[in-house]
C-alpha positions as a LaTeX table, in Angstrom:
\begin{tabular}{lrrr}
\hline
Residue & $x$ (\AA) & $y$ (\AA) & $z$ (\AA) \\
\hline
Met1 & 18.81 & 11.24 & 6.93 \\
Thr2 & 16.11 & 13.52 & 7.28 \\
Pro3 & 12.85 & 11.55 & 6.99 \\
Val4 & 11.45 & 12.54 & 3.35 \\
Ala5 & 7.91 & 12.87 & 5.49 \\
Leu6 & 7.20 & 13.33 & 8.73 \\
Ala7 & 3.69 & 13.05 & 10.76 \\
Glu8 & 4.20 & 13.46 & 14.66 \\
Asp9 & 0.88 & 13.22 & 16.50 \\
Leu10 & $-1.26$ & 13.75 & 14.16 \\
Ser11 & $-4.99$ & 14.99 & 14.60 \\
Lys12 & $-7.69$ & 15.96 & 12.36 \\
Ser13 & $-11.06$ & 16.60 & 13.27 \\
Tyr14 & $-14.22$ & 17.84 & 10.90 \\
Gly15 & $-16.64$ & 18.60 & 14.09 \\
Lys16 & $-17.23$ & 16.13 & 16.35 \\
His17 & $-16.07$ & 13.37 & 14.01 \\
Lys18 & $-12.54$ & 12.83 & 14.57 \\
Ala19 & $-10.47$ & 11.77 & 11.02 \\
Leu20 & $-7.29$ & 11.40 & 12.48 \\
Asp21 & $-6.07$ & 10.61 & 16.19 \\
Gly22 & $-2.62$ & 10.82 & 17.38 \\
Leu23 & $-0.91$ & 9.64 & 14.05 \\
Ser24 & 2.95 & 9.51 & 13.62 \\
Leu25 & 4.73 & 8.25 & 10.36 \\
Ser26 & 7.97 & 8.54 & 9.27 \\
Ile27 & 8.93 & 7.52 & 5.14 \\
Glu28 & 12.64 & 7.27 & 4.38 \\
Gln29 & 14.49 & 8.31 & 0.96 \\
Gly30 & 13.76 & 5.90 & $-1.16$ \\
Glu31 & 11.23 & 3.33 & $-0.37$ \\
Val32 & 7.90 & 2.24 & $-1.30$ \\
Phe33 & 5.34 & 2.71 & 1.58 \\
Gly34 & 1.89 & 1.10 & 1.55 \\
Tyr35 & $-0.81$ & 2.63 & 3.44 \\
Leu36 & $-3.61$ & 0.35 & 3.78 \\
Gly37 & $-7.05$ & 0.85 & 5.20 \\
Pro38 & $-10.80$ & 0.34 & 4.37 \\
Asn39 & $-12.78$ & 3.66 & 2.90 \\
Gly40 & $-12.95$ & 6.00 & 6.14 \\
Ala41 & $-10.29$ & 4.98 & 7.49 \\
Gly42 & $-8.10$ & 8.19 & 7.16 \\
Lys43 & $-5.66$ & 7.32 & 4.43 \\
Thr44 & $-6.76$ & 10.25 & 2.08 \\
Thr45 & $-6.90$ & 12.80 & 5.07 \\
Thr46 & $-3.03$ & 11.94 & 5.56 \\
Ile47 & $-2.30$ & 12.46 & 2.45 \\
Arg48 & $-4.07$ & 15.71 & 2.00 \\
Leu49 & $-2.56$ & 17.18 & 5.28 \\
Leu50 & 0.71 & 16.20 & 4.00 \\
Leu51 & 0.25 & 17.99 & 0.61 \\
Asp52 & $-1.52$ & 21.17 & 2.81 \\
Leu53 & $-4.60$ & 20.35 & 0.80 \\
Ile54 & $-6.07$ & 20.63 & 4.22 \\
Arg55 & $-4.83$ & 22.06 & 7.82 \\
Pro56 & $-4.23$ & 19.52 & 10.52 \\
Ser57 & $-5.86$ & 20.18 & 14.05 \\
Gly58 & $-3.30$ & 19.13 & 15.98 \\
Gly59 & 0.54 & 17.81 & 15.50 \\
Arg60 & 3.39 & 18.59 & 13.12 \\
Ile61 & 4.14 & 17.83 & 9.12 \\
Glu62 & 7.23 & 17.95 & 7.43 \\
Leu63 & 8.03 & 16.75 & 3.74 \\
Phe64 & 12.07 & 17.16 & 2.68 \\
Gly65 & 12.66 & 18.55 & 6.56 \\
Arg66 & 10.34 & 21.84 & 5.90 \\
Ser67 & 6.91 & 22.46 & 6.70 \\
Pro68 & 4.55 & 21.88 & 3.43 \\
Arg69 & 2.84 & 25.11 & 4.51 \\
Glu70 & 6.20 & 27.08 & 3.70 \\
Gly71 & 7.77 & 25.03 & 1.48 \\
Gly72 & 6.03 & 26.96 & $-1.34$ \\
Ser73 & 6.07 & 26.08 & $-4.98$ \\
Glu74 & 9.44 & 24.50 & $-5.00$ \\
Leu75 & 8.70 & 21.97 & $-2.44$ \\
Arg76 & 5.26 & 21.14 & $-4.74$ \\
Arg77 & 7.79 & 20.61 & $-7.89$ \\
Arg78 & 9.34 & 18.20 & $-5.83$ \\
Val79 & 5.92 & 15.97 & $-5.53$ \\
Gly80 & 4.32 & 13.96 & $-7.89$ \\
Tyr81 & 0.29 & 13.57 & $-6.63$ \\
Leu82 & $-2.55$ & 11.71 & $-8.13$ \\
Pro83 & $-5.44$ & 12.04 & $-5.97$ \\
Gly84 & $-8.06$ & 9.11 & $-5.56$ \\
Glu85 & $-10.71$ & 11.23 & $-7.45$ \\
Leu86 & $-9.01$ & 12.80 & $-10.36$ \\
Pro87 & $-11.82$ & 15.67 & $-12.36$ \\
Leu88 & $-10.89$ & 15.97 & $-15.40$ \\
Ala89 & $-13.07$ & 17.93 & $-17.69$ \\
Gly90 & $-12.67$ & 20.33 & $-20.75$ \\
Arg91 & $-12.72$ & 20.04 & $-24.47$ \\
Gly92 & $-8.45$ & 20.04 & $-24.45$ \\
Ser93 & $-6.83$ & 16.86 & $-25.29$ \\
Gly94 & $-4.95$ & 14.83 & $-22.63$ \\
Leu95 & $-1.65$ & 15.82 & $-24.30$ \\
Glu96 & $-2.59$ & 19.49 & $-23.83$ \\
Leu97 & $-3.34$ & 19.41 & $-19.99$ \\
Leu98 & $-0.38$ & 17.34 & $-20.01$ \\
Arg99 & 1.57 & 20.28 & $-21.22$ \\
Phe100 & 0.25 & 22.70 & $-19.73$ \\
Leu101 & 0.72 & 21.15 & $-16.08$ \\
Ala102 & 4.82 & 20.21 & $-17.04$ \\
Lys103 & 4.87 & 24.29 & $-17.84$ \\
Val104 & 3.19 & 24.66 & $-14.34$ \\
Arg105 & 5.74 & 22.93 & $-12.84$ \\
Gly106 & 8.88 & 24.10 & $-14.70$ \\
Gly107 & 9.31 & 21.75 & $-17.52$ \\
Val108 & 9.47 & 18.40 & $-18.32$ \\
Asp109 & 11.67 & 16.06 & $-20.43$ \\
Pro110 & 9.87 & 15.82 & $-23.88$ \\
Ala111 & 10.16 & 12.31 & $-24.43$ \\
Ala112 & 8.65 & 11.87 & $-21.30$ \\
Ile113 & 4.79 & 12.06 & $-21.80$ \\
Pro114 & 4.53 & 10.22 & $-25.39$ \\
Ser115 & 6.72 & 7.63 & $-23.52$ \\
Leu116 & 4.49 & 7.05 & $-20.49$ \\
Ala117 & 1.68 & 7.41 & $-22.80$ \\
Glu118 & 2.84 & 4.29 & $-24.56$ \\
Arg119 & 3.66 & 2.15 & $-21.78$ \\
Leu120 & 0.30 & 3.01 & $-20.33$ \\
Asn121 & $-1.59$ & 2.47 & $-23.65$ \\
Val122 & $-3.90$ & 5.89 & $-23.69$ \\
Asp123 & $-4.47$ & 8.25 & $-26.69$ \\
Leu124 & $-3.71$ & 11.70 & $-25.87$ \\
Thr125 & $-5.43$ & 13.07 & $-29.07$ \\
Arg126 & $-8.94$ & 12.87 & $-27.33$ \\
Pro127 & $-10.51$ & 15.48 & $-25.32$ \\
Val128 & $-10.38$ & 14.69 & $-21.24$ \\
His129 & $-13.68$ & 14.69 & $-20.68$ \\
Ser130 & $-14.42$ & 11.94 & $-23.36$ \\
Leu131 & $-12.04$ & 10.12 & $-21.33$ \\
Ser132 & $-13.21$ & 6.54 & $-19.69$ \\
Lys133 & $-12.30$ & 6.29 & $-15.98$ \\
Gly134 & $-9.51$ & 4.10 & $-16.48$ \\
Asn135 & $-8.10$ & 6.63 & $-19.13$ \\
Lys136 & $-8.65$ & 9.68 & $-16.95$ \\
Gln137 & $-6.44$ & 7.57 & $-14.57$ \\
Lys138 & $-3.90$ & 7.08 & $-17.04$ \\
Val139 & $-3.49$ & 10.62 & $-17.31$ \\
Gly140 & $-3.52$ & 11.11 & $-13.77$ \\
Ile141 & $-0.51$ & 8.68 & $-13.58$ \\
Ile142 & 1.25 & 10.43 & $-16.45$ \\
Gln143 & 0.78 & 14.05 & $-14.58$ \\
Ala144 & 2.57 & 12.25 & $-11.48$ \\
Phe145 & 5.21 & 10.58 & $-12.84$ \\
Met146 & 6.19 & 12.74 & $-15.61$ \\
His147 & 8.60 & 15.14 & $-14.49$ \\
Arg148 & 10.43 & 12.51 & $-12.16$ \\
Pro149 & 9.64 & 13.41 & $-8.85$ \\
Asp150 & 11.60 & 12.99 & $-5.33$ \\
Leu151 & 7.94 & 11.42 & $-3.79$ \\
Leu152 & 5.05 & 10.31 & $-5.53$ \\
Ile153 & 2.09 & 10.32 & $-3.44$ \\
Leu154 & $-0.69$ & 7.97 & $-5.38$ \\
Asp155 & $-3.65$ & 7.25 & $-4.07$ \\
Glu156 & $-5.77$ & 4.13 & $-4.73$ \\
Pro157 & $-3.71$ & 4.86 & $-8.05$ \\
Thr158 & $-4.87$ & 1.56 & $-10.30$ \\
Thr159 & $-8.71$ & 2.06 & $-9.75$ \\
Gly160 & $-10.30$ & 1.48 & $-13.17$ \\
Leu161 & $-7.03$ & 0.07 & $-14.64$ \\
Asp162 & $-7.25$ & $-3.49$ & $-16.14$ \\
Pro163 & $-4.67$ & $-6.13$ & $-15.31$ \\
Leu164 & $-1.98$ & $-5.70$ & $-17.61$ \\
Val165 & $-1.51$ & $-1.72$ & $-17.10$ \\
Gln166 & $-1.72$ & $-2.53$ & $-13.43$ \\
Gln167 & 1.31 & $-4.87$ & $-13.91$ \\
Glu168 & 2.70 & $-2.30$ & $-16.11$ \\
Phe169 & 2.56 & 0.71 & $-13.47$ \\
Leu170 & 3.89 & $-1.61$ & $-10.97$ \\
Ser171 & 6.76 & $-1.72$ & $-12.84$ \\
Met172 & 6.49 & 2.07 & $-12.95$ \\
Val173 & 6.59 & 2.36 & $-9.40$ \\
Arg174 & 9.96 & $-0.17$ & $-9.02$ \\
Glu175 & 11.80 & 2.14 & $-11.46$ \\
Ala176 & 10.99 & 4.76 & $-9.48$ \\
Lys177 & 12.38 & 3.11 & $-6.39$ \\
His178 & 15.54 & 2.03 & $-8.67$ \\
Asn179 & 15.99 & 5.95 & $-9.24$ \\
Gly180 & 16.24 & 6.84 & $-5.74$ \\
Gln181 & 12.30 & 7.80 & $-5.57$ \\
Thr182 & 10.37 & 7.84 & $-2.62$ \\
Val183 & 6.77 & 6.62 & $-3.13$ \\
Leu184 & 3.87 & 6.66 & $-0.79$ \\
Met185 & 0.77 & 4.61 & $-2.46$ \\
Ser186 & $-2.44$ & 3.64 & $-0.58$ \\
Ser187 & $-4.20$ & 1.03 & $-2.19$ \\
His188 & $-7.28$ & $-1.36$ & $-1.32$ \\
Ile189 & $-5.66$ & $-3.75$ & $-4.03$ \\
Leu190 & $-3.23$ & $-5.16$ & $-1.27$ \\
Ser191 & $-1.47$ & $-7.92$ & $-3.58$ \\
Glu192 & 0.23 & $-5.02$ & $-5.52$ \\
Val193 & 1.65 & $-3.34$ & $-1.81$ \\
Gln194 & 3.02 & $-6.66$ & $-1.25$ \\
His195 & 4.83 & $-6.96$ & $-4.82$ \\
Val196 & 6.38 & $-3.86$ & $-4.40$ \\
Gly197 & 5.97 & $-2.16$ & $-0.98$ \\
Asp198 & 9.44 & $-2.16$ & 1.32 \\
Arg199 & 7.01 & $-0.67$ & 4.75 \\
Val200 & 3.47 & $-1.12$ & 5.24 \\
Ala201 & 0.90 & 1.14 & 7.57 \\
Ile202 & $-2.18$ & $-0.23$ & 8.44 \\
Ile203 & $-5.23$ & 2.53 & 9.75 \\
Arg204 & $-8.15$ & 2.03 & 11.61 \\
Arg205 & $-10.82$ & 4.74 & 12.36 \\
Gly206 & $-7.77$ & 7.39 & 11.94 \\
Arg207 & $-5.28$ & 5.18 & 14.33 \\
Leu208 & $-2.43$ & 3.64 & 13.46 \\
Val209 & $-2.46$ & $-0.08$ & 13.52 \\
Ser210 & 0.50 & $-1.29$ & 12.58 \\
Val211 & 3.78 & $-0.25$ & 10.77 \\
Ser212 & 6.15 & $-2.97$ & 9.63 \\
Asp213 & 8.20 & $-4.19$ & 6.40 \\
Val214 & 6.74 & $-6.46$ & 4.03 \\
Asp215 & 9.05 & $-9.34$ & 5.02 \\
Ser216 & 8.82 & $-9.29$ & 8.48 \\
Leu217 & 5.13 & $-9.08$ & 8.14 \\
Leu218 & 5.11 & $-12.29$ & 5.86 \\
Glu219 & 7.31 & $-14.07$ & 8.25 \\
Gln220 & 5.11 & $-13.28$ & 10.95 \\
Ala221 & 1.89 & $-14.48$ & 9.32 \\
Arg222 & $-0.10$ & $-17.26$ & 9.52 \\
Arg223 & 0.22 & $-20.35$ & 6.93 \\
Arg224 & $-1.46$ & $-22.90$ & 6.18 \\
Val225 & 0.29 & $-26.16$ & 5.84 \\
Glu226 & $-0.48$ & $-29.61$ & 4.63 \\
Ile227 & 1.45 & $-32.99$ & 5.19 \\
Arg228 & 0.74 & $-36.38$ & 3.96 \\
Phe229 & 3.04 & $-39.35$ & 6.05 \\
Ala230 & 3.38 & $-42.75$ & 4.79 \\
Asp231 & 1.71 & $-43.70$ & 8.04 \\
Pro232 & $-1.37$ & $-42.50$ & 10.25 \\
Val233 & $-0.33$ & $-40.07$ & 12.71 \\
Asp234 & $-1.14$ & $-38.90$ & 15.93 \\
Pro235 & $-2.48$ & $-35.25$ & 15.94 \\
Arg236 & $-1.85$ & $-34.55$ & 19.61 \\
His237 & 2.03 & $-34.61$ & 18.65 \\
Phe238 & 1.23 & $-31.70$ & 16.81 \\
Ser239 & $-1.01$ & $-29.48$ & 18.50 \\
Val240 & 1.34 & $-28.98$ & 21.52 \\
Leu241 & 3.81 & $-27.26$ & 18.93 \\
Pro242 & 4.29 & $-23.55$ & 19.47 \\
Gly243 & 2.67 & $-21.56$ & 16.95 \\
Val244 & 0.41 & $-24.69$ & 15.55 \\
Arg245 & $-2.88$ & $-24.86$ & 15.63 \\
Asp246 & $-6.32$ & $-25.75$ & 14.35 \\
Val247 & $-4.64$ & $-29.45$ & 13.52 \\
Arg248 & $-6.66$ & $-31.23$ & 11.47 \\
Val249 & $-5.51$ & $-35.22$ & 10.59 \\
Arg250 & $-7.47$ & $-37.46$ & 7.79 \\
Ala251 & $-6.13$ & $-40.67$ & 6.76 \\
Asn252 & $-2.62$ & $-40.07$ & 6.66 \\
Ser253 & $-3.18$ & $-35.85$ & 6.02 \\
Leu254 & $-2.15$ & $-33.26$ & 8.27 \\
Thr255 & $-3.65$ & $-29.93$ & 8.16 \\
Cys256 & $-3.02$ & $-27.15$ & 10.48 \\
Thr257 & $-2.51$ & $-23.48$ & 10.57 \\
Leu258 & 1.17 & $-21.91$ & 11.32 \\
Asp259 & 1.63 & $-18.61$ & 12.95 \\
Gly260 & 5.94 & $-17.27$ & 13.03 \\
Ser261 & 8.72 & $-20.55$ & 12.62 \\
Ala262 & 7.99 & $-23.87$ & 10.92 \\
Asp263 & 11.13 & $-25.20$ & 12.68 \\
Ala264 & 9.10 & $-27.45$ & 15.47 \\
Leu265 & 7.02 & $-28.49$ & 13.41 \\
Val266 & 9.31 & $-30.17$ & 10.32 \\
Lys267 & 11.35 & $-31.49$ & 13.01 \\
Thr268 & 8.16 & $-33.03$ & 14.72 \\
Ala269 & 6.80 & $-34.39$ & 11.07 \\
Ala270 & 10.69 & $-35.76$ & 10.74 \\
Gln271 & 10.37 & $-38.29$ & 13.19 \\
His272 & 7.37 & $-39.64$ & 10.78 \\
Thr273 & 7.97 & $-40.47$ & 7.05 \\
Val274 & 6.81 & $-37.42$ & 5.16 \\
Val275 & 5.43 & $-38.42$ & 1.60 \\
Ser276 & 4.74 & $-33.98$ & 0.99 \\
Leu277 & 4.76 & $-31.17$ & 2.82 \\
Val278 & 2.89 & $-28.09$ & 1.14 \\
Cys279 & 2.95 & $-24.62$ & 3.22 \\
Ala280 & 1.30 & $-21.92$ & 1.38 \\
Glu281 & 2.47 & $-18.78$ & 1.28 \\
Pro282 & 0.88 & $-15.99$ & 2.92 \\
Asp283 & $-0.54$ & $-13.15$ & 1.47 \\
Leu284 & $-0.90$ & $-9.42$ & 2.74 \\
Glu285 & $-4.86$ & $-9.44$ & 2.58 \\
Glu286 & $-4.41$ & $-12.13$ & 5.32 \\
Ile287 & $-1.96$ & $-10.27$ & 7.17 \\
Phe288 & $-4.22$ & $-7.11$ & 7.18 \\
Leu289 & $-7.56$ & $-8.74$ & 8.27 \\
His290 & $-5.97$ & $-10.70$ & 10.87 \\
Ala291 & $-4.37$ & $-7.21$ & 12.01 \\
Tyr292 & $-7.83$ & $-5.94$ & 11.83 \\
Ala293 & $-8.95$ & $-8.61$ & 14.18 \\
Gln294 & $-6.45$ & $-7.99$ & 16.93 \\
Asp295 & $-6.93$ & $-4.42$ & 17.19 \\
Pro296 & $-8.39$ & $-3.47$ & 20.43 \\
Glu297 & $-10.03$ & $-0.65$ & 19.70 \\
Glu298 & $-12.20$ & $-3.01$ & 16.89 \\
Glu299 & $-13.02$ & $-5.47$ & 19.87 \\
Met300 & $-14.53$ & $-2.68$ & 22.02 \\
His301 & $-16.43$ & $-1.65$ & 19.11 \\
Gly302 & $-17.72$ & $-4.53$ & 18.59 \\
Ala303 & $-18.34$ & $-4.93$ & 22.24 \\
Arg304 & $-20.72$ & $-2.15$ & 22.41 \\
\hline
\end{tabular}
């Protein structure tokens, strides 16, 4: 199957500064693809290149099997885009703006705009210039979703949203996936990508650190484990186990960090009387920081 979005050996330079350096990504139909990295890592540059808002210094880009440069308005109608910084101004109301954008896109289901506005709790009768940052973001989300595009490209979509609206937005992303739409979502809020993402790419200084499905990342991640025994145990029996590190024993309680499978740890613990066992589920933020710590480029940078 042809990927919905494809980048091969993509690079972008601004003078001597390399914003992207040999980046390759493939995003498949119907998946939610999380794109993670700090400010300046190259996330927005990647998105703007995919949309042909800027041109690459090297490499190849495709959307729906076509060059975005050649796809024209037909290709653009298949995309819903929410930029990281959404400039909304003017005396017109949010509803007037959205109706204008709907006409530009060739029409939208009349029920879509009021339905989305109700879900996001935004008053579209007010002039857009008078809206708060959070409400402007809601208008931006509506314009991205309202025509049910085949591909949603969302750059930091929950900026300025309160927690309840963030949860509603994530429900909208899940529904889009259920409807067969594809979502590329960059975010600094790692937990939201963990809850809705199928795969996650981590980018640093214009280079890809890793791409993996969320479940595999979580399985390979470090976990904090605490085991309480009926009697004291020898920490040396546990510190030699594969994947087990940072073993500490206080009284009858053992804590450690576990990488990967818990099999050896559980079997060794079962040789004693176990009172309780708690294994904290990892989150994407810890995985993200661990991936950066393992990045050889960062180690070289830190050595300079």
